[in-house]
C-alpha cells in the first residue's frame, strides 16, 4: 500500500491475526483493486484481491501438472509510462516473492547440511533446520527470532541429533564423500607436507591424474551438480555423493 501515492488507498476493515483490507479511496468496494494485508513469516505482505497463476501441464499422465502464482508487478508489460519508482518496487516484490517462497527454507537447509555434515540428510533433519530458518529459533535459543535466520539454521545443522549421533557412523550412506582434489589436499595436510626450500606447492596436471584441478571447474557450478550420484553402488542405492 505504501508503494502507491498517498491517498490512493484507505483502510476498509481489519480482522484477527493482523489481516487488513484496503480499498481505493472513495470506492469502498472490495473489488479486484482491493488490497489484503496479512502476516507471512514475520513480515506483512500485501496482495491484490486477485491472482495471476501460471499453469504448466504435461501430456505425460504420470507427471503432476505444476502451477505457481506470479509475483505482483508494477511496470507495464508494454513499458508504457514505466518509472524508476515502479521498477524499484517490482524488483523488491520479485525478491520478496522468491525469498518468502515455502521451498526456500528446506532448499537452503539441505544445501547447508550437505556442506557441513552429510550428503544424504533425512527429511526430519531437513525439517528441523527449516523450522529454525523460518522462526529464527532453535532448541529454546532465540537468535534473531525472524524469518531467514542463517545463524539459527546453522545451529540446527550442527547441533541436531542426526549430526552428532555416533550410531550413524556405522551407516555407509552417512557423511560426505570427499572430492578427489580434496582427498589429495587432506592427505598432504595429514602428512604435514612442506614444500622444499619454501617454494610454492604446484600440483601440475591433476586434471589428467584425478579428474580435477583447482580453479578449472567446467562451469561456475563447480565440478559436481548438487544431486550428483556416481555410477555403481551409490547410484544403485539412490544416494548423492559428492555434491558440488
mmCIF file of C-alpha atoms in Angstrom:
data_model
loop_
_atom_site.group_PDB
_atom_site.id
_atom_site.type_symbol
_atom_site.label_atom_id
_atom_site.label_comp_id
_atom_site.label_asym_id
_atom_site.label_seq_id
_atom_site.Cartn_x
_atom_site.Cartn_y
_atom_site.Cartn_z
ATOM 1 C CA UNK A 1 0.000 0.000 0.000
ATOM 2 C CA UNK A 2 2.850 2.344 0.815
ATOM 3 C CA UNK A 3 4.134 1.914 -2.735
ATOM 4 C CA UNK A 4 1.172 3.890 -4.085
ATOM 5 C CA UNK A 5 0.823 7.655 -3.851
ATOM 6 C CA UNK A 6 -0.569 8.915 -0.548
ATOM 7 C CA UNK A 7 -4.365 8.899 -0.538
ATOM 8 C CA UNK A 8 -4.699 6.240 -3.229
ATOM 9 C CA UNK A 9 -5.879 3.597 -0.758
ATOM 10 C CA UNK A 10 -7.671 3.686 2.575
ATOM 11 C CA UNK A 11 -8.279 1.006 5.196
ATOM 12 C CA UNK A 12 -11.654 -0.711 4.914
ATOM 13 C CA UNK A 13 -11.569 -3.284 7.705
ATOM 14 C CA UNK A 14 -9.212 -5.307 9.880
ATOM 15 C CA UNK A 15 -9.535 -8.750 11.378
ATOM 16 C CA UNK A 16 -7.797 -11.179 13.719
ATOM 17 C CA UNK A 17 -4.234 -12.263 13.045
ATOM 18 C CA UNK A 18 -3.154 -8.945 11.565
ATOM 19 C CA UNK A 19 -5.343 -9.197 8.454
ATOM 20 C CA UNK A 20 -6.414 -5.845 6.984
ATOM 21 C CA UNK A 21 -8.252 -4.856 3.793
ATOM 22 C CA UNK A 22 -7.610 -1.669 1.826
ATOM 23 C CA UNK A 23 -9.723 -0.222 -0.972
ATOM 24 C CA UNK A 24 -9.209 2.622 -3.386
ATOM 25 C CA UNK A 25 -10.062 5.928 -1.784
ATOM 26 C CA UNK A 26 -13.692 6.860 -2.447
ATOM 27 C CA UNK A 27 -14.584 3.362 -3.700
ATOM 28 C CA UNK A 28 -15.490 1.488 -0.543
ATOM 29 C CA UNK A 29 -15.842 -1.718 -2.592
ATOM 30 C CA UNK A 30 -13.937 -4.933 -2.079
ATOM 31 C CA UNK A 31 -13.289 -5.473 -5.792
ATOM 32 C CA UNK A 32 -10.287 -6.720 -7.768
ATOM 33 C CA UNK A 33 -8.409 -3.494 -6.992
ATOM 34 C CA UNK A 34 -8.684 -4.038 -3.247
ATOM 35 C CA UNK A 35 -5.533 -4.996 -1.320
ATOM 36 C CA UNK A 36 -5.392 -7.500 1.514
ATOM 37 C CA UNK A 37 -2.550 -7.408 4.044
ATOM 38 C CA UNK A 38 -1.624 -10.350 6.261
ATOM 39 C CA UNK A 39 1.488 -11.606 8.094
ATOM 40 C CA UNK A 40 3.812 -14.070 6.356
ATOM 41 C CA UNK A 41 6.933 -15.365 8.082
ATOM 42 C CA UNK A 42 7.215 -12.361 10.370
ATOM 43 C CA UNK A 43 6.599 -9.730 7.688
ATOM 44 C CA UNK A 44 3.420 -8.129 6.375
ATOM 45 C CA UNK A 45 2.585 -8.983 2.785
ATOM 46 C CA UNK A 46 0.133 -7.048 0.623
ATOM 47 C CA UNK A 47 -1.755 -8.693 -2.244
ATOM 48 C CA UNK A 48 -4.364 -7.521 -4.690
ATOM 49 C CA UNK A 49 -7.714 -9.257 -4.411
ATOM 50 C CA UNK A 50 -6.843 -11.269 -7.498
ATOM 51 C CA UNK A 51 -4.203 -13.747 -8.543
ATOM 52 C CA UNK A 52 -2.243 -14.418 -11.710
ATOM 53 C CA UNK A 53 -1.449 -18.120 -11.853
ATOM 54 C CA UNK A 54 0.830 -19.867 -14.338
ATOM 55 C CA UNK A 55 -0.063 -23.492 -15.024
ATOM 56 C CA UNK A 56 2.289 -25.916 -16.737
ATOM 57 C CA UNK A 57 0.625 -29.055 -17.988
ATOM 58 C CA UNK A 58 2.068 -32.268 -19.331
ATOM 59 C CA UNK A 59 0.965 -34.817 -21.882
ATOM 60 C CA UNK A 60 2.558 -37.476 -19.683
ATOM 61 C CA UNK A 61 -0.197 -38.789 -17.412
ATOM 62 C CA UNK A 62 2.401 -39.941 -14.865
ATOM 63 C CA UNK A 63 3.556 -36.364 -14.230
ATOM 64 C CA UNK A 64 1.659 -33.975 -11.953
ATOM 65 C CA UNK A 65 0.765 -30.615 -13.570
ATOM 66 C CA UNK A 66 2.579 -27.714 -11.907
ATOM 67 C CA UNK A 67 1.312 -24.236 -11.131
ATOM 68 C CA UNK A 68 2.669 -21.152 -9.393
ATOM 69 C CA UNK A 69 1.467 -17.647 -8.648
ATOM 70 C CA UNK A 70 3.061 -14.734 -10.448
ATOM 71 C CA UNK A 71 4.623 -12.102 -8.181
ATOM 72 C CA UNK A 72 2.955 -8.650 -8.173
ATOM 73 C CA UNK A 73 4.162 -6.313 -10.887
ATOM 74 C CA UNK A 74 4.175 -2.542 -11.183
ATOM 75 C CA UNK A 75 5.788 -1.972 -14.584
ATOM 76 C CA UNK A 76 3.503 -2.153 -17.601
ATOM 77 C CA UNK A 77 4.066 -5.160 -19.826
ATOM 78 C CA UNK A 78 4.106 -2.698 -22.708
ATOM 79 C CA UNK A 79 6.672 -0.471 -20.938
ATOM 80 C CA UNK A 80 4.351 2.484 -21.274
ATOM 81 C CA UNK A 81 4.735 5.022 -18.525
ATOM 82 C CA UNK A 82 7.323 2.972 -16.624
ATOM 83 C CA UNK A 83 9.118 4.892 -13.881
ATOM 84 C CA UNK A 84 12.187 4.277 -11.774
ATOM 85 C CA UNK A 85 9.906 4.086 -8.739
ATOM 86 C CA UNK A 86 7.782 1.360 -10.358
ATOM 87 C CA UNK A 87 10.870 -0.577 -11.434
ATOM 88 C CA UNK A 88 12.329 -0.465 -7.915
ATOM 89 C CA UNK A 89 9.015 -1.634 -6.441
ATOM 90 C CA UNK A 90 8.805 -4.516 -8.881
ATOM 91 C CA UNK A 91 12.355 -5.687 -8.133
ATOM 92 C CA UNK A 92 11.601 -5.547 -4.409
ATOM 93 C CA UNK A 93 8.423 -7.578 -4.845
ATOM 94 C CA UNK A 94 10.080 -10.226 -7.000
ATOM 95 C CA UNK A 95 12.891 -10.677 -4.474
ATOM 96 C CA UNK A 96 10.381 -10.881 -1.622
ATOM 97 C CA UNK A 97 8.245 -13.315 -3.615
ATOM 98 C CA UNK A 98 11.242 -15.625 -4.058
ATOM 99 C CA UNK A 99 12.677 -15.205 -0.562
ATOM 100 C CA UNK A 100 9.368 -15.958 1.164
ATOM 101 C CA UNK A 101 8.546 -18.977 -1.017
ATOM 102 C CA UNK A 102 7.806 -22.083 1.026
ATOM 103 C CA UNK A 103 10.568 -24.046 -0.736
ATOM 104 C CA UNK A 104 13.365 -21.673 0.295
ATOM 105 C CA UNK A 105 13.865 -22.947 3.855
ATOM 106 C CA UNK A 106 14.140 -26.694 3.052
ATOM 107 C CA UNK A 107 16.171 -25.987 -0.096
ATOM 108 C CA UNK A 108 18.735 -23.847 1.725
ATOM 109 C CA UNK A 109 18.889 -26.196 4.689
ATOM 110 C CA UNK A 110 19.517 -29.261 2.567
ATOM 111 C CA UNK A 111 22.448 -27.471 0.919
ATOM 112 C CA UNK A 112 23.843 -26.375 4.306
ATOM 113 C CA UNK A 113 23.595 -29.901 5.705
ATOM 114 C CA UNK A 114 25.305 -31.308 2.621
ATOM 115 C CA UNK A 115 28.207 -28.877 3.030
ATOM 116 C CA UNK A 116 28.700 -29.305 6.779
ATOM 117 C CA UNK A 117 27.501 -32.782 7.773
ATOM 118 C CA UNK A 118 26.158 -35.349 5.327
ATOM 119 C CA UNK A 119 25.298 -35.640 1.659
ATOM 120 C CA UNK A 120 22.069 -37.519 2.336
ATOM 121 C CA UNK A 121 20.170 -35.913 5.245
ATOM 122 C CA UNK A 122 16.868 -37.368 6.365
ATOM 123 C CA UNK A 123 13.609 -35.424 5.822
ATOM 124 C CA UNK A 124 13.349 -34.942 9.602
ATOM 125 C CA UNK A 125 16.833 -33.411 9.767
ATOM 126 C CA UNK A 126 15.963 -31.004 6.943
ATOM 127 C CA UNK A 127 12.668 -30.102 8.628
ATOM 128 C CA UNK A 128 14.352 -29.243 11.932
ATOM 129 C CA UNK A 129 16.771 -26.944 10.142
ATOM 130 C CA UNK A 130 13.997 -25.373 8.038
ATOM 131 C CA UNK A 131 11.947 -24.640 11.149
ATOM 132 C CA UNK A 132 14.942 -22.829 12.657
ATOM 133 C CA UNK A 133 15.432 -20.865 9.422
ATOM 134 C CA UNK A 134 11.782 -19.761 9.466
ATOM 135 C CA UNK A 135 11.426 -18.999 13.190
ATOM 136 C CA UNK A 136 14.908 -17.691 13.978
ATOM 137 C CA UNK A 137 14.981 -20.035 16.986
ATOM 138 C CA UNK A 138 16.492 -23.425 17.753
ATOM 139 C CA UNK A 139 16.365 -25.695 20.792
ATOM 140 C CA UNK A 140 14.974 -22.980 23.040
ATOM 141 C CA UNK A 141 17.520 -20.368 21.950
ATOM 142 C CA UNK A 142 16.295 -17.276 20.121
ATOM 143 C CA UNK A 143 18.713 -15.887 17.557
ATOM 144 C CA UNK A 144 17.066 -13.113 15.525
ATOM 145 C CA UNK A 145 13.574 -14.519 16.047
ATOM 146 C CA UNK A 146 12.850 -13.643 12.421
ATOM 147 C CA UNK A 147 12.375 -15.470 9.147
ATOM 148 C CA UNK A 148 15.521 -16.240 7.149
ATOM 149 C CA UNK A 149 17.878 -16.573 10.121
ATOM 150 C CA UNK A 150 21.019 -18.352 8.881
ATOM 151 C CA UNK A 151 22.509 -18.351 12.380
ATOM 152 C CA UNK A 152 19.622 -20.380 13.752
ATOM 153 C CA UNK A 153 19.701 -22.618 10.669
ATOM 154 C CA UNK A 154 23.433 -23.371 11.009
ATOM 155 C CA UNK A 155 22.966 -24.069 14.724
ATOM 156 C CA UNK A 156 20.257 -26.568 13.834
ATOM 157 C CA UNK A 157 22.539 -28.143 11.223
ATOM 158 C CA UNK A 158 25.469 -28.636 13.598
ATOM 159 C CA UNK A 159 23.589 -29.401 16.820
ATOM 160 C CA UNK A 160 20.883 -31.728 15.524
ATOM 161 C CA UNK A 161 20.869 -35.274 16.907
ATOM 162 C CA UNK A 162 21.475 -36.619 13.419
ATOM 163 C CA UNK A 163 24.652 -34.541 13.126
ATOM 164 C CA UNK A 164 26.099 -35.786 16.424
ATOM 165 C CA UNK A 165 24.849 -39.357 16.645
ATOM 166 C CA UNK A 166 27.651 -41.917 16.852
ATOM 167 C CA UNK A 167 25.262 -44.648 15.784
ATOM 168 C CA UNK A 168 25.012 -43.159 12.296
ATOM 169 C CA UNK A 169 28.772 -43.557 11.835
ATOM 170 C CA UNK A 170 28.009 -47.200 11.071
ATOM 171 C CA UNK A 171 25.674 -46.210 8.232
ATOM 172 C CA UNK A 172 27.645 -46.305 4.939
ATOM 173 C CA UNK A 173 25.375 -43.635 3.420
ATOM 174 C CA UNK A 174 26.007 -41.142 6.235
ATOM 175 C CA UNK A 175 28.683 -38.469 5.992
ATOM 176 C CA UNK A 176 30.375 -36.895 2.997
ATOM 177 C CA UNK A 177 32.430 -38.400 0.206
ATOM 178 C CA UNK A 178 35.387 -36.101 -0.444
ATOM 179 C CA UNK A 179 36.111 -34.945 -3.944
ATOM 180 C CA UNK A 180 39.379 -36.283 -5.437
ATOM 181 C CA UNK A 181 41.212 -32.963 -5.148
ATOM 182 C CA UNK A 182 40.119 -32.547 -1.517
ATOM 183 C CA UNK A 183 41.409 -36.053 -0.739
ATOM 184 C CA UNK A 184 44.848 -35.082 -2.062
ATOM 185 C CA UNK A 185 44.934 -31.852 -0.046
ATOM 186 C CA UNK A 186 43.758 -33.571 3.151
ATOM 187 C CA UNK A 187 46.439 -36.242 2.686
ATOM 188 C CA UNK A 188 49.129 -33.561 2.334
ATOM 189 C CA UNK A 189 47.888 -31.865 5.492
ATOM 190 C CA UNK A 190 47.785 -35.151 7.417
ATOM 191 C CA UNK A 191 51.394 -35.819 6.415
ATOM 192 C CA UNK A 192 52.309 -32.237 7.366
ATOM 193 C CA UNK A 193 53.794 -31.801 3.920
ATOM 194 C CA UNK A 194 56.108 -28.812 3.485
ATOM 195 C CA UNK A 195 57.449 -27.773 0.056
ATOM 196 C CA UNK A 196 61.223 -27.913 -0.288
ATOM 197 C CA UNK A 197 63.095 -24.638 0.097
ATOM 198 C CA UNK A 198 59.860 -22.829 0.956
ATOM 199 C CA UNK A 199 58.705 -22.927 -2.648
ATOM 200 C CA UNK A 200 55.018 -22.729 -3.525
ATOM 201 C CA UNK A 201 53.369 -26.108 -3.958
ATOM 202 C CA UNK A 202 52.370 -26.827 -7.540
ATOM 203 C CA UNK A 203 50.016 -29.670 -8.422
ATOM 204 C CA UNK A 204 50.550 -29.955 -12.148
ATOM 205 C CA UNK A 205 48.346 -31.981 -14.477
ATOM 206 C CA UNK A 206 45.969 -33.018 -11.691
ATOM 207 C CA UNK A 207 43.128 -32.901 -14.190
ATOM 208 C CA UNK A 208 44.703 -35.816 -16.063
ATOM 209 C CA UNK A 209 45.600 -37.721 -12.865
ATOM 210 C CA UNK A 210 42.420 -37.475 -10.780
ATOM 211 C CA UNK A 211 39.946 -35.597 -12.985
ATOM 212 C CA UNK A 212 40.124 -32.338 -11.032
ATOM 213 C CA UNK A 213 42.331 -29.274 -10.968
ATOM 214 C CA UNK A 214 41.939 -26.235 -8.719
ATOM 215 C CA UNK A 215 40.250 -23.251 -10.407
ATOM 216 C CA UNK A 216 39.457 -25.304 -13.505
ATOM 217 C CA UNK A 217 35.857 -26.370 -12.852
ATOM 218 C CA UNK A 218 33.919 -26.867 -16.102
ATOM 219 C CA UNK A 219 31.326 -24.267 -15.033
ATOM 220 C CA UNK A 220 30.514 -21.713 -12.317
ATOM 221 C CA UNK A 221 28.537 -24.502 -10.619
ATOM 222 C CA UNK A 222 31.763 -26.349 -9.692
ATOM 223 C CA UNK A 223 32.754 -29.894 -10.622
ATOM 224 C CA UNK A 224 29.630 -31.689 -9.405
ATOM 225 C CA UNK A 225 25.929 -30.981 -9.502
ATOM 226 C CA UNK A 226 24.086 -30.809 -6.148
ATOM 227 C CA UNK A 227 22.409 -34.143 -6.896
ATOM 228 C CA UNK A 228 25.346 -35.926 -8.478
ATOM 229 C CA UNK A 229 25.487 -39.655 -7.890
ATOM 230 C CA UNK A 230 28.458 -41.645 -9.190
ATOM 231 C CA UNK A 231 27.667 -44.838 -11.111
ATOM 232 C CA UNK A 232 27.841 -48.060 -9.185
ATOM 233 C CA UNK A 233 26.904 -48.629 -5.559
ATOM 234 C CA UNK A 234 25.918 -45.007 -4.871
ATOM 235 C CA UNK A 235 23.640 -44.673 -7.865
ATOM 236 C CA UNK A 236 22.120 -48.094 -7.297
ATOM 237 C CA UNK A 237 21.269 -47.015 -3.733
ATOM 238 C CA UNK A 238 19.910 -43.649 -4.969
ATOM 239 C CA UNK A 239 22.255 -41.605 -2.774
ATOM 240 C CA UNK A 240 24.226 -38.459 -3.601
ATOM 241 C CA UNK A 241 27.999 -38.091 -3.433
ATOM 242 C CA UNK A 242 29.876 -35.934 -3.794
ATOM 243 C CA UNK A 243 27.603 -32.947 -4.308
ATOM 244 C CA UNK A 244 29.018 -29.705 -5.678
#
